[in-house]
Short mmCIF file of C-alpha atoms and ligand atoms in Angstrom, two decimals:
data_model
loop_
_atom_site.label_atom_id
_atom_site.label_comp_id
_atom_site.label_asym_id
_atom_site.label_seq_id
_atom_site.Cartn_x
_atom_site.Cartn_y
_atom_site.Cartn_z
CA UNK S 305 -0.15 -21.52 23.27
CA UNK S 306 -2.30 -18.39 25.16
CA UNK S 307 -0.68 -15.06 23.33
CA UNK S 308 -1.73 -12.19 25.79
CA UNK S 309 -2.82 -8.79 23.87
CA UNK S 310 -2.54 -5.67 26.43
CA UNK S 311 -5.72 -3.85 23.92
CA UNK S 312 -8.64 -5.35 22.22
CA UNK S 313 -9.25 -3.16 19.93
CA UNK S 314 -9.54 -3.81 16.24
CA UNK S 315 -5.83 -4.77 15.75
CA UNK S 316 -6.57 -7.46 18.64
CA UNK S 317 -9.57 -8.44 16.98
CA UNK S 318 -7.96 -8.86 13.83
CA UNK S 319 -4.87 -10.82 15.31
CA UNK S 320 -7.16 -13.23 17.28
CA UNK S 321 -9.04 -13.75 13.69
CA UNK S 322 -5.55 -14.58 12.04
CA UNK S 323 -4.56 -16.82 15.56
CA UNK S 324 -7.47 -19.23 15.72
CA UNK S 325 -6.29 -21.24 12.34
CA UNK S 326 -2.93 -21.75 13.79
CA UNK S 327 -4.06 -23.01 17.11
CA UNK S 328 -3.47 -20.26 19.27
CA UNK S 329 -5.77 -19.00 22.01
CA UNK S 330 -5.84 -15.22 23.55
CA UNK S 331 -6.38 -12.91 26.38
CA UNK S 332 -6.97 -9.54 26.16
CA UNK S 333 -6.50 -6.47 28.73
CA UNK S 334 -8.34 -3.57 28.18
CA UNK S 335 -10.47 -0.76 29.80
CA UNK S 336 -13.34 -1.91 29.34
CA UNK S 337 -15.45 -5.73 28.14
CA UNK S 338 -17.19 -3.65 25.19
CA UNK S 339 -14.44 -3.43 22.95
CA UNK S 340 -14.29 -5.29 19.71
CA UNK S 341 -11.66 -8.10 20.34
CA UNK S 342 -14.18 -9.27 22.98
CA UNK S 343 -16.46 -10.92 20.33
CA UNK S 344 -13.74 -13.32 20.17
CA UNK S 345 -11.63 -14.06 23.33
CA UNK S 346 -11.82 -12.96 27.56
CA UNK S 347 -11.20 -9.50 28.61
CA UNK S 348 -9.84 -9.44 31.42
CA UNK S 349 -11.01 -5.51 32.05
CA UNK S 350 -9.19 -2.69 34.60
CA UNK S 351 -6.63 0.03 33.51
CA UNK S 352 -3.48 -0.67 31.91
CA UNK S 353 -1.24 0.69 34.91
CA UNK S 354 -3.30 -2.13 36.94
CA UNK S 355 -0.14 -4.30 37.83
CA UNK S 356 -2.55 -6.87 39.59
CA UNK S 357 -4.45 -7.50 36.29
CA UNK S 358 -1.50 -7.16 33.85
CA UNK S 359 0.07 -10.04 35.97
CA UNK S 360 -3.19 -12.24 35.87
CA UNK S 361 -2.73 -12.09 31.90
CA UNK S 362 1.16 -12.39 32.08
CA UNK S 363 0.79 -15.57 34.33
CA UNK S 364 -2.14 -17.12 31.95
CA UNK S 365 0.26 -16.53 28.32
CA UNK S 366 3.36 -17.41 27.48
CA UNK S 367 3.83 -14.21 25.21
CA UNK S 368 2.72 -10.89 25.53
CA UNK S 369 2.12 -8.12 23.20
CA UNK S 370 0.05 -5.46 22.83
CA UNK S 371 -2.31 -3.53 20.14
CA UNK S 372 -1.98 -0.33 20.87
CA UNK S 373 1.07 2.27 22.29
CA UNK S 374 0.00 3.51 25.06
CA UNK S 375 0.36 1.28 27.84
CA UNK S 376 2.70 1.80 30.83
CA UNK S 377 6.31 0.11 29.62
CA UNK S 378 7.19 0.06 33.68
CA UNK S 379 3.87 -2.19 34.78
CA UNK S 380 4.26 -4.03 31.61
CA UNK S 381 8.08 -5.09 32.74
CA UNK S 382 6.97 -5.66 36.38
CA UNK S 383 4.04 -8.19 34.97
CA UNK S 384 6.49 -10.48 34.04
CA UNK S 385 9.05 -10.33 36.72
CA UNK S 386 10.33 -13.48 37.48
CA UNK S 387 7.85 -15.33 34.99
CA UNK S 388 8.92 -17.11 31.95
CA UNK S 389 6.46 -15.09 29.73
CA UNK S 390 8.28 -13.32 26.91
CA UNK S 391 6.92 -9.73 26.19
CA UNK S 392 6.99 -9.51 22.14
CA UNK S 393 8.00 -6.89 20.23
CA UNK S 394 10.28 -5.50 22.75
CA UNK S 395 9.51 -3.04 25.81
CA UNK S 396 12.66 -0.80 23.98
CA UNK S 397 10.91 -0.56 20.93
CA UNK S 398 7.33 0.00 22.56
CA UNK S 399 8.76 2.84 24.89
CA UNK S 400 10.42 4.24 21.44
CA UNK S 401 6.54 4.12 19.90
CA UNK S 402 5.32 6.28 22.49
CA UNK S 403 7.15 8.84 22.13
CA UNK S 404 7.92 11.16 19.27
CA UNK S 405 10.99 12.79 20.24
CA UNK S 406 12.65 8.94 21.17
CA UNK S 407 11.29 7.46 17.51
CA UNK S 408 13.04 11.22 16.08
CA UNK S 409 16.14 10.29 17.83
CA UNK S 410 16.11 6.61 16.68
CA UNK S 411 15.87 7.90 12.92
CA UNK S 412 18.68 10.26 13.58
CA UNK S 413 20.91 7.63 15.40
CA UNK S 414 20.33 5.45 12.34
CA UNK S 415 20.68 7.88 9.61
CA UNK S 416 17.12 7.73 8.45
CA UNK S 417 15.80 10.89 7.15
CA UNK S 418 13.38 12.59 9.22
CA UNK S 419 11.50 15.86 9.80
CA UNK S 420 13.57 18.94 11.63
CA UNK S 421 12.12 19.43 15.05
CA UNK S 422 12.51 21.03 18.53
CA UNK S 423 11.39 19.45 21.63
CA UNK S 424 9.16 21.96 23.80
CA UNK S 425 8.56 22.30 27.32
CA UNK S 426 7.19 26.02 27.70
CA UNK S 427 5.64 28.90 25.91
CA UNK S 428 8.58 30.44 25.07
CA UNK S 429 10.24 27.11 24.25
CA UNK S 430 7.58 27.32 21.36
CA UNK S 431 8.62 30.68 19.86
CA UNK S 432 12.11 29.86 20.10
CA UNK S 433 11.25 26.32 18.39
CA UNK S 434 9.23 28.14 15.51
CA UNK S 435 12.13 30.87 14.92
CA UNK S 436 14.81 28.12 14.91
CA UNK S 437 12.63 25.78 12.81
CA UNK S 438 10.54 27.61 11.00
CA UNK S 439 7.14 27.96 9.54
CA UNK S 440 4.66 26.45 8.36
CA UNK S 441 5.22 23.90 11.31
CA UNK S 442 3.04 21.17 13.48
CA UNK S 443 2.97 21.34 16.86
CA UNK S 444 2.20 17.99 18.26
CA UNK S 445 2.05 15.99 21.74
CA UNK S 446 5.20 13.63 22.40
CA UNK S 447 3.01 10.92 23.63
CA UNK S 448 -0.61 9.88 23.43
CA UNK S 449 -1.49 11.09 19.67
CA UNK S 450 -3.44 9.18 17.00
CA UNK S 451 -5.19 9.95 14.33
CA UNK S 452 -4.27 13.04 13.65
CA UNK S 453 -5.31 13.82 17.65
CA UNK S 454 -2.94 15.86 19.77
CA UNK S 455 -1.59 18.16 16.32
CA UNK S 456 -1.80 22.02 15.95
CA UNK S 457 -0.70 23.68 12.48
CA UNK S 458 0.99 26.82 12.75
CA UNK S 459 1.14 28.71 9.70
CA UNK S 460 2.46 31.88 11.38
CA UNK S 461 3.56 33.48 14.14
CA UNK S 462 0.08 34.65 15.25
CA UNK S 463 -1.03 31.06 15.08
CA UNK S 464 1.47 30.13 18.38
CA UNK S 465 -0.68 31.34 20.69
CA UNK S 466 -4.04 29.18 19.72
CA UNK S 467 -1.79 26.08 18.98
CA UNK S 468 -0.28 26.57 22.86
CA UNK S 469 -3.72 27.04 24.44
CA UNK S 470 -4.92 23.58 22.50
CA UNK S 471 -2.07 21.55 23.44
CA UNK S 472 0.53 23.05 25.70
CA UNK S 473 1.07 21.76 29.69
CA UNK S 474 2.05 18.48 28.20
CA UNK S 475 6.07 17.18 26.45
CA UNK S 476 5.22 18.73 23.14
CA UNK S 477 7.57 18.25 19.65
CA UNK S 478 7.45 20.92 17.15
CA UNK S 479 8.44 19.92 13.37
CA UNK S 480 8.58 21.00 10.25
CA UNK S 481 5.59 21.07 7.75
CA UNK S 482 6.51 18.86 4.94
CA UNK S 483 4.89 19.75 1.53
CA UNK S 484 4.80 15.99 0.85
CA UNK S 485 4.12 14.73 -2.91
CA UNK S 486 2.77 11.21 -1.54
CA UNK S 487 2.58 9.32 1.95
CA UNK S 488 3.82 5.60 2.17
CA UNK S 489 4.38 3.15 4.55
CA UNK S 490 6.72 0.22 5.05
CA UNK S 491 5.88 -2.72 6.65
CA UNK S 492 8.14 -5.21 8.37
CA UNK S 493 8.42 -8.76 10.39
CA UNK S 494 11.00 -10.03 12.26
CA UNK S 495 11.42 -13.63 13.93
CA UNK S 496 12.57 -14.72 16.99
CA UNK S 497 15.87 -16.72 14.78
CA UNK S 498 16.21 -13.16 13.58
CA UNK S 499 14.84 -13.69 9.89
CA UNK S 500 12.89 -11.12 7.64
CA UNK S 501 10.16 -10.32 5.88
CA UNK S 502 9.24 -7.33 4.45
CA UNK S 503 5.74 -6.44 2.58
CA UNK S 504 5.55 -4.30 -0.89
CA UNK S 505 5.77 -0.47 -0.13
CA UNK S 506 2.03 0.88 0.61
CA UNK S 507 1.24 4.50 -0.28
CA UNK S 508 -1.62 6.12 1.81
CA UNK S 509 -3.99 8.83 1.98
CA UNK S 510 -5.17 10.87 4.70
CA UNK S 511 -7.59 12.75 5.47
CA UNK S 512 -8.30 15.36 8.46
CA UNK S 513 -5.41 13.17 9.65
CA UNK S 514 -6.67 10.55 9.86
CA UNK S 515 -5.84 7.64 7.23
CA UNK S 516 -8.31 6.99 4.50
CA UNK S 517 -7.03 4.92 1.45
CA UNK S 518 -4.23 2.34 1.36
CA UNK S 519 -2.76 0.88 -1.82
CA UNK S 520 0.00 -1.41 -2.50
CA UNK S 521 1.79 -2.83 -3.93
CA UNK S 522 3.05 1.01 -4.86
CA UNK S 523 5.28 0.50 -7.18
CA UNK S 524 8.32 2.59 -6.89
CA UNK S 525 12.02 0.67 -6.93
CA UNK S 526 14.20 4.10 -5.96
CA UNK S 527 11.47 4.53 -3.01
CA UNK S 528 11.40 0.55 -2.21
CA UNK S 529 14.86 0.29 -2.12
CA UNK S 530 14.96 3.35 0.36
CA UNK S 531 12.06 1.84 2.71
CA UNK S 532 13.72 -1.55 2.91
CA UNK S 533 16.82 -0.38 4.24
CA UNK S 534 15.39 1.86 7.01
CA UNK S 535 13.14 -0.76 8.02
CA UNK S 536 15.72 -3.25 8.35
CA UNK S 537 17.82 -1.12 10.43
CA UNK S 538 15.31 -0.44 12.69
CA UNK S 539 13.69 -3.79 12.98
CA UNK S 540 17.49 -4.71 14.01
CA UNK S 541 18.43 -2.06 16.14
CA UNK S 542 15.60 -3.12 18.34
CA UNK S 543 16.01 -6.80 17.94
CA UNK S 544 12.71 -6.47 16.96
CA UNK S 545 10.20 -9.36 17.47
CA UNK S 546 6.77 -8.82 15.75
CA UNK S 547 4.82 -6.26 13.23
CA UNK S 548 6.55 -2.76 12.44
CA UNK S 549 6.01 -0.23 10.37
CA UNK S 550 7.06 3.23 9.82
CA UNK S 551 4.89 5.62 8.31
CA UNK S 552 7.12 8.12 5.61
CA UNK S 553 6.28 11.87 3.71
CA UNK S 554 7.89 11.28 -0.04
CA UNK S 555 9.69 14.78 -0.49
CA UNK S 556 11.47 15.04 -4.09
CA UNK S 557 11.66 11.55 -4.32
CA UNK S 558 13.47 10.93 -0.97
CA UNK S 559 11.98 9.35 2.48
CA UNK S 560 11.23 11.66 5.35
CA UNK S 561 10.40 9.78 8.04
CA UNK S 562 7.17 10.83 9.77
CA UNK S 563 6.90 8.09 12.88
CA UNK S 564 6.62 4.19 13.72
CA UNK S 565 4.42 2.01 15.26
CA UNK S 566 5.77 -1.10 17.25
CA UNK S 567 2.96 -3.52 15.85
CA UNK S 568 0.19 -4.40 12.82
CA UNK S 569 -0.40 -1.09 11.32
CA UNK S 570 -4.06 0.30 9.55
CA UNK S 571 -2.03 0.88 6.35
CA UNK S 572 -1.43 -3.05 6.26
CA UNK S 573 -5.31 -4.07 6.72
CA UNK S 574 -4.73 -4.75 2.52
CA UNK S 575 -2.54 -7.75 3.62
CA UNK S 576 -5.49 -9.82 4.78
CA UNK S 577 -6.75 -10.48 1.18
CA UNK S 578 -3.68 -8.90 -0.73
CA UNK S 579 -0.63 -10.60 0.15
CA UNK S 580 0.68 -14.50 1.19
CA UNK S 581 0.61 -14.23 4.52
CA UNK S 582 -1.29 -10.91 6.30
CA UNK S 583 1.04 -8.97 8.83
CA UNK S 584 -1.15 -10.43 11.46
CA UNK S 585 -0.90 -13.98 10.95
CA UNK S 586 2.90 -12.82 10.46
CA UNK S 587 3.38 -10.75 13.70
CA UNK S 588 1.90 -14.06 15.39
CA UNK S 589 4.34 -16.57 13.95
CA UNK S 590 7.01 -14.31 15.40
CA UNK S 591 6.05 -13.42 18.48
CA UNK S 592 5.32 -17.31 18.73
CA UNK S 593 8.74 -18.32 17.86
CA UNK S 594 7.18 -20.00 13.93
CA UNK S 595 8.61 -19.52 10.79
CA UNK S 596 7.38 -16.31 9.00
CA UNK S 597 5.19 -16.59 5.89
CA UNK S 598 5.86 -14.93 2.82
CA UNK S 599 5.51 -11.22 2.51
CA UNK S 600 4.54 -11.48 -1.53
CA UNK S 601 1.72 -9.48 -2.65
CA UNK S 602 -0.99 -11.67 -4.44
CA UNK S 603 -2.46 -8.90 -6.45
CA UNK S 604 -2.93 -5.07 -6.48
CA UNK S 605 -4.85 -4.58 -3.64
CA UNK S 606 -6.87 -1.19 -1.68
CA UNK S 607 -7.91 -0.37 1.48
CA UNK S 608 -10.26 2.23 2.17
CA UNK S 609 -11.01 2.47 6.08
CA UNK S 610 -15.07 3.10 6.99
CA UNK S 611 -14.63 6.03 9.52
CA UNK S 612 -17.46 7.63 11.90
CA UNK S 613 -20.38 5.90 10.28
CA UNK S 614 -20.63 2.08 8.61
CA UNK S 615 -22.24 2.42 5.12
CA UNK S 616 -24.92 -0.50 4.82
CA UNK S 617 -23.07 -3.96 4.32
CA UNK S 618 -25.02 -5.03 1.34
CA UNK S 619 -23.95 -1.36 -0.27
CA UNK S 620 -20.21 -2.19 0.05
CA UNK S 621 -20.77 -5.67 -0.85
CA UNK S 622 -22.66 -5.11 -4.18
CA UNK S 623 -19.11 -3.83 -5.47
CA UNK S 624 -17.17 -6.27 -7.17
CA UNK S 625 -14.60 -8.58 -4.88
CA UNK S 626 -14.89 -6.00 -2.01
CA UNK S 627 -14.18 -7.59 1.69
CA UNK S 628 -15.67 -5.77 4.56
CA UNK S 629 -14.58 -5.90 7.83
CA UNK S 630 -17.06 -5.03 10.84
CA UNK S 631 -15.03 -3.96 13.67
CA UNK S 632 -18.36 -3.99 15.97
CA UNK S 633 -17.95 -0.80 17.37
CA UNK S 634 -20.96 1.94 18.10
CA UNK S 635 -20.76 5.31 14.89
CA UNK S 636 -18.92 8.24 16.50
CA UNK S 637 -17.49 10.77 14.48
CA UNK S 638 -13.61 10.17 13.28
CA UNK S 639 -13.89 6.71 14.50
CA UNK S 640 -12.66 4.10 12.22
CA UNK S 641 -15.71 1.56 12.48
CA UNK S 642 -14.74 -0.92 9.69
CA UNK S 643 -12.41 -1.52 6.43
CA UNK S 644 -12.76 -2.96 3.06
CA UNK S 645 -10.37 -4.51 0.95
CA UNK S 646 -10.28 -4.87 -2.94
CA UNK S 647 -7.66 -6.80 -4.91
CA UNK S 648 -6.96 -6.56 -8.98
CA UNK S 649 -4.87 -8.43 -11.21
CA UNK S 650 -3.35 -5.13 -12.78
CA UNK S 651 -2.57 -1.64 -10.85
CA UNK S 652 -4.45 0.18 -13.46
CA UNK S 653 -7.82 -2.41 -12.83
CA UNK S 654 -7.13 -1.47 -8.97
CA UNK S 655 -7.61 2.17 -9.64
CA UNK S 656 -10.62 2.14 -11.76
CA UNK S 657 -12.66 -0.27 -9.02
CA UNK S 658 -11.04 1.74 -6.00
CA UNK S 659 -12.53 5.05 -7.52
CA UNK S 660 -15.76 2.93 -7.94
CA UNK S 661 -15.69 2.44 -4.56
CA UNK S 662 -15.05 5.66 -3.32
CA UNK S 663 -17.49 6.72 -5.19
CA UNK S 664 -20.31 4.28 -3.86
CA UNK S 665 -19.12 5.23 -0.44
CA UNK S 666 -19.15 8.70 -0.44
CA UNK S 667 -15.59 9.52 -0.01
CA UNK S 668 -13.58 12.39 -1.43
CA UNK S 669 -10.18 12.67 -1.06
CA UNK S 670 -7.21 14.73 -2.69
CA UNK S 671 -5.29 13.49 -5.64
CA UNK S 672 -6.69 10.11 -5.12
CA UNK S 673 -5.55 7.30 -7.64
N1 ATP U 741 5.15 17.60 9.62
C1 ATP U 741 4.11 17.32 8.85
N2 ATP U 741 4.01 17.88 7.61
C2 ATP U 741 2.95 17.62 6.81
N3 ATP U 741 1.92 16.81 7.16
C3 ATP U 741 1.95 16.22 8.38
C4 ATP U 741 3.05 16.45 9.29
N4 ATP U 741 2.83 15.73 10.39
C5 ATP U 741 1.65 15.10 10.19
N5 ATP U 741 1.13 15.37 8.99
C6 ATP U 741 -0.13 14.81 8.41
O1 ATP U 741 -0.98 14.32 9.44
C7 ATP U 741 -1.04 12.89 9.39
C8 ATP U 741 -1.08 12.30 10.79
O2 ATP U 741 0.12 12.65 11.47
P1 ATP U 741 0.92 11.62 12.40
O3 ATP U 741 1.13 10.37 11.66
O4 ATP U 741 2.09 12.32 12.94
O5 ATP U 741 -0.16 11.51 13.55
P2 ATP U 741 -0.84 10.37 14.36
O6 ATP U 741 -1.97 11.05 15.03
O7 ATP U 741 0.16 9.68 15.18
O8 ATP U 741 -1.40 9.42 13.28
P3 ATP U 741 -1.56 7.85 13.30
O9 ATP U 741 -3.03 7.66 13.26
O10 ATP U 741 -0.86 7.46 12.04
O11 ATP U 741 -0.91 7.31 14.53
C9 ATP U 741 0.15 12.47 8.58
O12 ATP U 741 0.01 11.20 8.00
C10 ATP U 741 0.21 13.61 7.56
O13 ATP U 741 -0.78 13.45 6.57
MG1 MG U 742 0.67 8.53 11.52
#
């Protein structure tokens, strides 16, 4: 079976890695034949709104998903017009991903906690949105954001006019500033027969918004118990097929939610090495119609994700049971080149090497474990 990816990026990469053993072959779209999934599978390469090259890879696959958000739902649904070539997960849940105000009115539709906001259009639409909401606030674009890209903090009211001239012109969402105590993330497959599987909760740092350090399992029942049941009722609102996560602020000990993503997420790189089955070995057996493999964490297991520059492999791989992962891709500044894994037998033993670790790599962050 040919599974189509519309992205090769490192999430393509990585699925195509988890694909081979279970007899699957790919073909990627992206923007260009330099991107890291190529080391492993055709590009076919033109822009994602090309309909004549997103129906090329919808005619060679019987399933097609995607690795990244921001691809045109429209082309994507006239690809497979008339074809028998299932799109997996689902164009509702992709268009959802792509924009912040739809994945705010999804949480509110299901009851999930999330941040207040105010959708803005103008200048005015901002102060009005600041005075109704409040301040601190972030300003951010409805579509098109990642890594912290596309965000303005506004701490007070003579802070509108620099966040407008950064980011205004395009659909914009204003929110509350959440004085989070921790960030986690829940992580969630779904199968074509409609089963479950849910990983252990993952708590995450950032940095300059841009994620940094993943741990899991993070052990927390009350905040668990809370995850579980807003993943479930999204994953079936959406009839979900695939990967999903949702990314929450922990606020005096309740969920906020912050956003989703509609496929294998960087906070659940640990599952490679940490858990049963990784999520994408697991968003492949769905989207390919197999049974899902467990979810169960084999350890206590870190991520910390390589960003801008890739520290010297033998340096990461002198530590201890550490896993590196090379996405290929050429140093930039805020670009997340690589990842490396470490898994424990205790939480406590996790800490103590994932400190070691930092340490050896230079990182910093706040109130890390
Ligand atoms: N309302 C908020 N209050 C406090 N911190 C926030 C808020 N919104 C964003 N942040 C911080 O910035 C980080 C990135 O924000 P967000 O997840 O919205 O952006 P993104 O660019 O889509 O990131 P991703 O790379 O996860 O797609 C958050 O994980 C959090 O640390
Ligand atoms: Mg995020």
């Amino acid at each position: 079976m040919t599974i189509g990816i519309v992205g090769a990026g490192q999430l393509g990469r990585m699925l195509a890695l988890a694909g081979y053993p279970l007899g699957l072959d790919f073909l990627f779209l992206d923007r260009s034949a330099d991107v890291p999934a190529a080391a492993l599978a055709p590009v076919l390469a033109g822009t994602f709104t090309d309909r004549k090259l997103l129906r090329r890879l919808a005619r060679r696959c019987e399933v097609l998903s995607f690795d990244w958000e921001n691809i045109s739902v429209p082309a994507l649904r006239a690809a497979t017009h008339g074809l028998r070539t299932r799109i997996s997960p689902p164009l509702r849940a992709l268009a959802t991903g792509q924009d912040r105000l739809a994945e705010k009115r999804l949480f509110e539709r299901l009851r999930i906690p999330t941040t207040r906001y105010a959708a803005v259009g103008s200048r005015s639409g901002l102060e009005r949105a600041c005075a109704r909401i409040g301040l601190p606030g972030v300003l951010k674009t409805r579509r098109l954001g990642y890594d912290g890209k596309g965000q303005a903090l506004i701490r007070k009211r003579a802070d509108i006019a620099a966040a407008w001239d950064a980011l205004g012109g395009v659909p914009l969402l204003y929110e509350e500033f959440i004085d989070f105590e921790l960030e986690v993330s829940a992580l969630g497959v779904r199968g074509r027969d409609d089963s479950e599987a849910l990983y252990p909760l993952t708590r995450n740092w950032h940095a300059g918004g841009i994620l940094r350090l993943s741990v899991a399992p993070w052990e927390s029942a009350a905040l668990e118990r809370q995850a579980r049941a807003h993943l479930r009722a999204v994953l079936r609102d959406f009839s979900y097929v695939g990967t999903l996560a949702i990314e929450f602020f922990v606020c005096k000990g309740r969920l906020v939610a912050n956003e989703l993503a509609p496929r294998v997420h960087n906070s659940g790189h640990w599952t490679i090495e940490g858990a049963v089955t990784s999520q994408f070995e697991n968003h492949l057996r769905a989207v390919a119609g197999l049974p899902l493999g467990s979810t169960a964490a084999c350890g206590h297991a870190a991520m910390v994700n390589l960003i801008g520059r890739m520290p010297p492999a033998a340096a990461v791989l002198a530590q201890p049971g550490v896993h590196l992962h090379d996405y290929g891709k050429s140093a930039r500044p805020g670009r997340k080149l690589g990842h490396c894994t470490l898994v424990a037998p205790s939480a406590d033993e996790r800490d103590r090497r994932t400190r070691a670790l930092l340490r050896a790599l230079a990182v910093s962050l706040v109130r890390a474990p």
